[in-house]
Short mmCIF file of C-alpha atoms and ligand atoms in Angstrom, two decimals:
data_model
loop_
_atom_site.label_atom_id
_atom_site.label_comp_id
_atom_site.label_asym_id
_atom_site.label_seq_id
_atom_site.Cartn_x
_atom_site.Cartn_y
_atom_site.Cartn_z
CA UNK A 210 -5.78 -39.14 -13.70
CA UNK A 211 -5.39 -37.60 -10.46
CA UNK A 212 -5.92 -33.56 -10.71
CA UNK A 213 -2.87 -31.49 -9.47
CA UNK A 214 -3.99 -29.64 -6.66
CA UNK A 215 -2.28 -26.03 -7.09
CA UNK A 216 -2.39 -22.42 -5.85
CA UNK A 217 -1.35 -19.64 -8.44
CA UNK A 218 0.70 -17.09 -6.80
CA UNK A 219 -0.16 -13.75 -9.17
CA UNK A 220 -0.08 -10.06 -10.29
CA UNK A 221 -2.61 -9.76 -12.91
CA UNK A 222 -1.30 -8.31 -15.00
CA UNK A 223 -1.95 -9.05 -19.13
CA UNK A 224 0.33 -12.44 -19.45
CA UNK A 225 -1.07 -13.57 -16.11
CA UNK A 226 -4.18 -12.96 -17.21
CA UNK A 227 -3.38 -15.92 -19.59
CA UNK A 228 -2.09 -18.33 -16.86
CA UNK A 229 -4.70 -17.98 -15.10
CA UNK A 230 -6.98 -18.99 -17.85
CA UNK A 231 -5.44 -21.99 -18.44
CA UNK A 232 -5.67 -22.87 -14.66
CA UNK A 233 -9.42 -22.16 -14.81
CA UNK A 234 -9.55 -24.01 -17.68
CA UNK A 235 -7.79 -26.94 -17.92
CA UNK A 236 -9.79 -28.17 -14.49
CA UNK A 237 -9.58 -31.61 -15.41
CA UNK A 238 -5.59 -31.58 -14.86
CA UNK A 239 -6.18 -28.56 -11.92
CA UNK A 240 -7.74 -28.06 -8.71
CA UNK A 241 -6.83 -24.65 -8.57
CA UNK A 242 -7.56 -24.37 -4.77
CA UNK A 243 -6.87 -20.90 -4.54
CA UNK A 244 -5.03 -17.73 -6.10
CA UNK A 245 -3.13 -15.54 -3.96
CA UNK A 246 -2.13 -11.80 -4.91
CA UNK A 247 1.18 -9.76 -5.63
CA UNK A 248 2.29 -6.53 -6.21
CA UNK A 249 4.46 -5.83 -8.98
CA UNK A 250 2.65 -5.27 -12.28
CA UNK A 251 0.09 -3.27 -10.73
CA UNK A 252 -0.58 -2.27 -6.65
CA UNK A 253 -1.85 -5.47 -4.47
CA UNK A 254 -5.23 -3.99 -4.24
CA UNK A 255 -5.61 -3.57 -8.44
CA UNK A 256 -4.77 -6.80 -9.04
CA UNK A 257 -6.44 -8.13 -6.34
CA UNK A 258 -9.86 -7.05 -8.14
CA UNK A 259 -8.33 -8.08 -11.20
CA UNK A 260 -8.07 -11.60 -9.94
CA UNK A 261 -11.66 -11.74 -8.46
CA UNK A 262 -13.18 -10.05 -11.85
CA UNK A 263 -11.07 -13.07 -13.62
CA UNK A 264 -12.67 -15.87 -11.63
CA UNK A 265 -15.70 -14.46 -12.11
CA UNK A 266 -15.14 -13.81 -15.81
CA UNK A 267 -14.50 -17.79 -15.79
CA UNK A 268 -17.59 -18.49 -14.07
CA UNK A 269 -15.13 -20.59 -11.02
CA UNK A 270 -15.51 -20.76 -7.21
CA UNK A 271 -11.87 -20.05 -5.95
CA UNK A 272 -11.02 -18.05 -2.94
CA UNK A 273 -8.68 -14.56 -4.04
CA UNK A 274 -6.67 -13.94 -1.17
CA UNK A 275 -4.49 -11.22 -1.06
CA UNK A 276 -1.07 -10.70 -0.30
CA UNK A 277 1.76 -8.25 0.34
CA UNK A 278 1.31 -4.76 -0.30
CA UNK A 279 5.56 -4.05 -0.29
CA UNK A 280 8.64 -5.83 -0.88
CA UNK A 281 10.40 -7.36 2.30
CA UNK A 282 12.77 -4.53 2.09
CA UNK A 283 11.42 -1.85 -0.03
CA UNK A 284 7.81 -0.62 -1.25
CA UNK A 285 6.44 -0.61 -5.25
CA UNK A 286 7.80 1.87 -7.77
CA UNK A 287 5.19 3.03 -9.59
CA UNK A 288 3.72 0.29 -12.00
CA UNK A 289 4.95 0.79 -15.64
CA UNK A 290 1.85 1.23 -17.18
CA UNK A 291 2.76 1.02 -21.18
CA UNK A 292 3.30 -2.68 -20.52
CA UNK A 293 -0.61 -3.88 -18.98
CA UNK A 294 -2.12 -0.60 -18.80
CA UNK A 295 -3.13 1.34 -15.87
CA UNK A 296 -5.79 -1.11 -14.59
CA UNK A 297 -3.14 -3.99 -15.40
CA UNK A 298 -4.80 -5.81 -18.04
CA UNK A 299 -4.33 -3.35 -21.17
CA UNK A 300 -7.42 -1.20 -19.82
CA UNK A 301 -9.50 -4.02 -21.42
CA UNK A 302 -13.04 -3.95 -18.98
CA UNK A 303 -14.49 -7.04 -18.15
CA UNK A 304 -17.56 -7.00 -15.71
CA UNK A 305 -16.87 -6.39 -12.00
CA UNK A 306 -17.38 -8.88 -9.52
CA UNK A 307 -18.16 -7.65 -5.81
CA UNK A 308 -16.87 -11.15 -4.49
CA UNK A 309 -14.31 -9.97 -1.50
CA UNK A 310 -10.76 -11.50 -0.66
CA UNK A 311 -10.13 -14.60 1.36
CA UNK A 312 -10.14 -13.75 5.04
CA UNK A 313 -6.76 -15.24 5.18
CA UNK A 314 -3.46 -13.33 3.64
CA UNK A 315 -1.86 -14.83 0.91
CA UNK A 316 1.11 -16.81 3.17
CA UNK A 317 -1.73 -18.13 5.72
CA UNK A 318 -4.00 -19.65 2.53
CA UNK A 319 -0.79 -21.17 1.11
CA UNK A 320 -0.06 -22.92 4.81
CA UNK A 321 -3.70 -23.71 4.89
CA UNK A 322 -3.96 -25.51 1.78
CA UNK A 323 -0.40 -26.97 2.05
CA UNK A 324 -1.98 -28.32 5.28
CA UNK A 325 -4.69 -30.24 3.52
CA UNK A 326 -2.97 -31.33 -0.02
CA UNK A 327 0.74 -32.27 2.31
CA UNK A 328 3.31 -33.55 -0.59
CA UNK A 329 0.47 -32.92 -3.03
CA UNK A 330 0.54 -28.96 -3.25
CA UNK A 331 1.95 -27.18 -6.52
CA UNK A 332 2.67 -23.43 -6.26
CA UNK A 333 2.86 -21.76 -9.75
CA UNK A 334 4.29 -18.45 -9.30
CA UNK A 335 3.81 -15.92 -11.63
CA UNK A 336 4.84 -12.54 -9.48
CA UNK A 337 7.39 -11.64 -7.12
CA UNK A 338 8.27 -13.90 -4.77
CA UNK A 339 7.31 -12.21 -2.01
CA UNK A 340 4.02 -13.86 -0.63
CA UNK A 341 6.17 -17.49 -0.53
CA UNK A 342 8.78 -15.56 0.99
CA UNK A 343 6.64 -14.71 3.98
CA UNK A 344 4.57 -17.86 3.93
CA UNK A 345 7.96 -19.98 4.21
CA UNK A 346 9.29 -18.03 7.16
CA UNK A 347 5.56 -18.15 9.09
CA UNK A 348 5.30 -21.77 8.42
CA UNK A 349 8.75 -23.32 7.93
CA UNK A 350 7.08 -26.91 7.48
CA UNK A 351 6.28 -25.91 4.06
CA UNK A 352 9.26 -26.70 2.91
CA UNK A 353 8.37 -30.35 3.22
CA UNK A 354 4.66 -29.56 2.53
CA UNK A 355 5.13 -28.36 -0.85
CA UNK A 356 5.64 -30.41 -3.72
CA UNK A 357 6.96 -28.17 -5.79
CA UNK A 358 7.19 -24.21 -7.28
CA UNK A 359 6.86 -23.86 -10.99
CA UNK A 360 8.23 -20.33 -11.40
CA UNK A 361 8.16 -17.95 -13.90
CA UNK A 362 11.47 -16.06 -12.96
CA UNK A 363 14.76 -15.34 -13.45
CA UNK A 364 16.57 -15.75 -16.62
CA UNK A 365 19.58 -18.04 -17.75
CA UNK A 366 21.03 -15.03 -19.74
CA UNK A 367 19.82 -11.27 -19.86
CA UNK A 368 17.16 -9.71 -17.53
CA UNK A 369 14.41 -7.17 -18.61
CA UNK A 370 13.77 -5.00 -15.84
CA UNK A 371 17.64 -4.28 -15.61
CA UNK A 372 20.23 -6.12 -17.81
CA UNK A 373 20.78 -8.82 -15.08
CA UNK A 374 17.29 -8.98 -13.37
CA UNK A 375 13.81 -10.35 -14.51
CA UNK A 376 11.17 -8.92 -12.97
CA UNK A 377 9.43 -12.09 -10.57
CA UNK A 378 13.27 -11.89 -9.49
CA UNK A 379 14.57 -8.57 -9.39
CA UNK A 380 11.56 -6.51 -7.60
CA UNK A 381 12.16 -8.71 -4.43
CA UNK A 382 15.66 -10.44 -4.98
CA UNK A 383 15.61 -11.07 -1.26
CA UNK A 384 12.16 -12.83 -1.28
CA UNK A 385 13.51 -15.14 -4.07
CA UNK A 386 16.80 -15.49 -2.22
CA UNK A 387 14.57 -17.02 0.64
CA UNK A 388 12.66 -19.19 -1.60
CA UNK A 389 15.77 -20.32 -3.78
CA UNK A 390 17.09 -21.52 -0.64
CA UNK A 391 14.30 -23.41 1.06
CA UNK A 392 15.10 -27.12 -0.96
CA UNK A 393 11.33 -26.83 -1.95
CA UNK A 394 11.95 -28.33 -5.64
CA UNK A 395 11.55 -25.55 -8.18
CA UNK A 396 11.19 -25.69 -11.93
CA UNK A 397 12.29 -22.24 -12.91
CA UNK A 398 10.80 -21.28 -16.26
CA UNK A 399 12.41 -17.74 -17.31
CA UNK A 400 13.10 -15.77 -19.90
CA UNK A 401 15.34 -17.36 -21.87
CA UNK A 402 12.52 -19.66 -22.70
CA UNK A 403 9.69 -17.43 -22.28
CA UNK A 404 11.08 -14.42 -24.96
CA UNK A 405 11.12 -17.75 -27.75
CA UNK A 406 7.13 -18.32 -27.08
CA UNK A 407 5.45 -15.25 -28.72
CA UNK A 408 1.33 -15.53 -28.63
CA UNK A 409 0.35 -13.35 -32.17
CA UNK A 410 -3.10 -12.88 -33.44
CA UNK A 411 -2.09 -14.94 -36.00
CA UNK A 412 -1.97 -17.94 -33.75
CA UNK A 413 -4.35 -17.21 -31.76
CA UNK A 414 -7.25 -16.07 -33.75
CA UNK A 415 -7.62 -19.32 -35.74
CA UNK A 416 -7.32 -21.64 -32.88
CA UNK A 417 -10.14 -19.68 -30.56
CA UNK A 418 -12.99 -19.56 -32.45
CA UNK A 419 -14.87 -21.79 -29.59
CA UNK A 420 -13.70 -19.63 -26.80
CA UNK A 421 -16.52 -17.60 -24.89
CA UNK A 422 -17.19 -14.64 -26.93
CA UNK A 423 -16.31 -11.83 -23.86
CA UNK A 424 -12.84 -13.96 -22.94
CA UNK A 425 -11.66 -14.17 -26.59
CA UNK A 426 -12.55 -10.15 -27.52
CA UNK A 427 -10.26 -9.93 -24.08
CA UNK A 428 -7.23 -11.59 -24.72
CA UNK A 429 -7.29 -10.27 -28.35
CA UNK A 430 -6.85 -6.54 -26.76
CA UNK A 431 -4.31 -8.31 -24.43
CA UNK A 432 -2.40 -9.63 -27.65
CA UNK A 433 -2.76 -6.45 -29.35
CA UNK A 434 -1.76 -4.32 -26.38
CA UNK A 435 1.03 -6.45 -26.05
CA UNK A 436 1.89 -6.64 -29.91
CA UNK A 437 2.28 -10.66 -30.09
CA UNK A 438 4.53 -10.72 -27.35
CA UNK A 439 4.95 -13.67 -24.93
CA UNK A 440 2.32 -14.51 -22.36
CA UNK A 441 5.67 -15.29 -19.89
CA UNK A 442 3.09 -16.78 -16.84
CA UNK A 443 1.20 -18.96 -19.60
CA UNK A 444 4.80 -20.82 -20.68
CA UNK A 445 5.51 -21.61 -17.22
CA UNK A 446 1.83 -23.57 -16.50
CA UNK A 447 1.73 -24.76 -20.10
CA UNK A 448 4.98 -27.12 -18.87
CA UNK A 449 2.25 -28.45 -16.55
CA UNK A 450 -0.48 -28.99 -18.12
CA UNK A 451 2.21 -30.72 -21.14
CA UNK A 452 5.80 -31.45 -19.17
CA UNK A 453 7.00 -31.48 -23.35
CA UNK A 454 6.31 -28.19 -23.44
CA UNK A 455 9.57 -27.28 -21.98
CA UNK A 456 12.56 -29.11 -21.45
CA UNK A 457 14.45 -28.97 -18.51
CA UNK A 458 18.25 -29.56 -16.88
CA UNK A 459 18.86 -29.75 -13.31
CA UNK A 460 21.18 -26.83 -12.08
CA UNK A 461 22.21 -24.93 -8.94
CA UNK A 462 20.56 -21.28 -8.80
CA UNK A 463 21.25 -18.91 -6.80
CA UNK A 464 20.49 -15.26 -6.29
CA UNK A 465 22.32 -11.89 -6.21
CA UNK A 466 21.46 -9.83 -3.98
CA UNK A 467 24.56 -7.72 -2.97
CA UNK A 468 26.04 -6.62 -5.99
CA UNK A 469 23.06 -3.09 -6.24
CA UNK A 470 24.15 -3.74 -10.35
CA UNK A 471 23.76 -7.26 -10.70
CA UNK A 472 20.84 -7.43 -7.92
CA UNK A 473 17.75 -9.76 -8.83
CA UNK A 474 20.56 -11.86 -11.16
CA UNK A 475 19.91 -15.77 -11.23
CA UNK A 476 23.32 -17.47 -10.89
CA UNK A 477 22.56 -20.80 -12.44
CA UNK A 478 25.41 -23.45 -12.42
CA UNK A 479 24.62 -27.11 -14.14
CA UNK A 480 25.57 -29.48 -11.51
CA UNK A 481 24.24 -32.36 -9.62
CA UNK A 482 23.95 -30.30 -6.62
CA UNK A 483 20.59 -29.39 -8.18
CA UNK A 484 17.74 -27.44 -6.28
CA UNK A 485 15.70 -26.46 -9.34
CA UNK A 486 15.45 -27.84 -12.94
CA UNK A 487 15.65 -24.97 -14.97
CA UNK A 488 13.86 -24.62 -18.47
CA UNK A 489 16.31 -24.44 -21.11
CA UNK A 490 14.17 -25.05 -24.31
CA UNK A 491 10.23 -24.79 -25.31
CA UNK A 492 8.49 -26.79 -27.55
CA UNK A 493 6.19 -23.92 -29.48
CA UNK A 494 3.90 -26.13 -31.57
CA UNK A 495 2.82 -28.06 -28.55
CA UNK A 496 2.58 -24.78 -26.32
CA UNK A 497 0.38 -23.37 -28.82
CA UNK A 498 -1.85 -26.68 -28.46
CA UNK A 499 -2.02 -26.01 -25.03
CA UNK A 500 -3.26 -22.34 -25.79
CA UNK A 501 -5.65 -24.33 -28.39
CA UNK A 502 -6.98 -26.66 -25.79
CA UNK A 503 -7.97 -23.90 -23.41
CA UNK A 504 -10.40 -22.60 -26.01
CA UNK A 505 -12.43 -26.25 -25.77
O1 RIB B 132 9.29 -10.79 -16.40
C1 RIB B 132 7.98 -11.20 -16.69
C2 RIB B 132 7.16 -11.31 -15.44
O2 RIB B 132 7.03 -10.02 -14.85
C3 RIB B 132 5.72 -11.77 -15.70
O3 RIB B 132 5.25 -12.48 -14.57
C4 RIB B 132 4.97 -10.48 -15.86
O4 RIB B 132 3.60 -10.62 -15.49
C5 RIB B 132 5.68 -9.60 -14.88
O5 RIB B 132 5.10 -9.81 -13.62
CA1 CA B 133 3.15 -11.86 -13.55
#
């Protein structure tokens, strides 16, 4: 089968930490041509190491190219530490790589890439929406370029960094506003699928005995730190790697970004004028196979 050539769009960050193991990984469904960088769980330049040490920690060849180090219309708050610790991924320490970024910012390597994989390209986005935000308006002929955006964002009920916003969505509502808006197909995977898909030790001790010793010692901090809670960026790749995973319905979504209360809410009406399938139910069994399958 053809591999899915994709770029994962990240904040590492502890549950991102998990997606992009299982796009190292699973590298007989993936060529992860590169990762690209957010701010939002940690500052651009943290978990821009983060993402080179995880490569490396992987043993892979893929180009870290960093993105935006501010919103389009604001700059970070400071990261919340108690949820992935003050070096992002629960203060675990996995070995340093010196690798440097990508020469190219984030929005030029997605352009670049799109160039190369036209109608091919998958962009799994995992962090605010900013870097695709930029990369759309520098290079507008991504829109037909990109195949499609498997997001982890938004919510079809409650948010979590305010009662109406998930984070991906509500850090940069105008970023996703931009990208909701482009027609570049979207699967939107958010949390009221993700919050159903916890990852305990329970689960995952049994099914990782093969996994390298360092990586499995790793993610069980990550689990602990986390207290079984859902790896949200590993749901939203797992409906890639298995499209059973999750089940979708085609809907209209839109984004608030006027109302300051309801700011970073996604306005999702079920309708035929669809621009995103959004994921209304997951499979858990068969995500936790994919989990299992990572550790082979
Ligand atoms: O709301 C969950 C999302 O926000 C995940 O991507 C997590 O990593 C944080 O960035
Ligand atoms: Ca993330």
């Amino acid at each position: 089968m053809k591999k899915i050539p994709i770029i994962i769009d990240t904040d590492p960050g502890i549950d991102d930490f998990f997606c992009l193991a299982l796009g190292l990984s699973y590298s007989d469904i993936f060529d992860l041509k590169a990762v690209t960088t957010m701010g939002g769980n940690n500052y651009t330049e943290i978990t821009t190491a983060n993402a080179i040490d995880i490569v490396s920690l992987f043993k892979k060849e893929v180009p870290v190219a960093m993105g935006a180090k501010r919103y389009l219309r604001e700059g970070f708050e400071e990261p919340v530490w108690q949820h992935h610790g003050h070096n992002g991924l629960a203060d675990a320490e996995i070995p340093h790589c010196e690798r440097s970024a990508d020469p190219l910012p984030a929005w030029d390597k997605i352009a670049q890439v799109a160039k190369e994989y036209p109608g091919e390209l998958v962009l799994v986005t995992v962090a605010p929406l900013t870097n695709i935000a930029l990369a759309i308006e520098k290079h507008p002929e991504l829109k037909q370029e990109i195949r499609k955006i498997v997001m982890m964002g938004g919510s079809t009920e409650e948010g979590n960094i305010t009662p109406y916003a998930e984070a991906n969505i509500g850090h940069d509502a105008w970023a996703a506003d931009i990208v909701f808006r482009s027609g570049i197909p979207i699967d939107m995977v958010g949390l009221n699928v993700t919050l159903k898909c916890p990852l305990p030790r329970e689960v995952f001790d049994p099914i990782s005995k093969d996994l390298d010793p360092l990586i499995r010692q790793t993610m069980k901090t990550m689990i602990d730190f986390r207290k079984g809670e859902p790896m949200h960026d590993a749901v939203a790749i797992a409906s890639l790697i298995d499209e059973d995973v999750l089940e979708f319905l085609p809907a209209e979504v839109t984004v608030e970004t006027e109302n300051e209360e309801r700011r970073g809410q996604t306005i999702v009406k079920e309708n035929s004028g669809a621009n995103t399938r959004v994921a209304v139910k997951a499979d858990l069994p068969r995500y936790y196979k994919v989990i299992e399958g990572m550790c082979h």
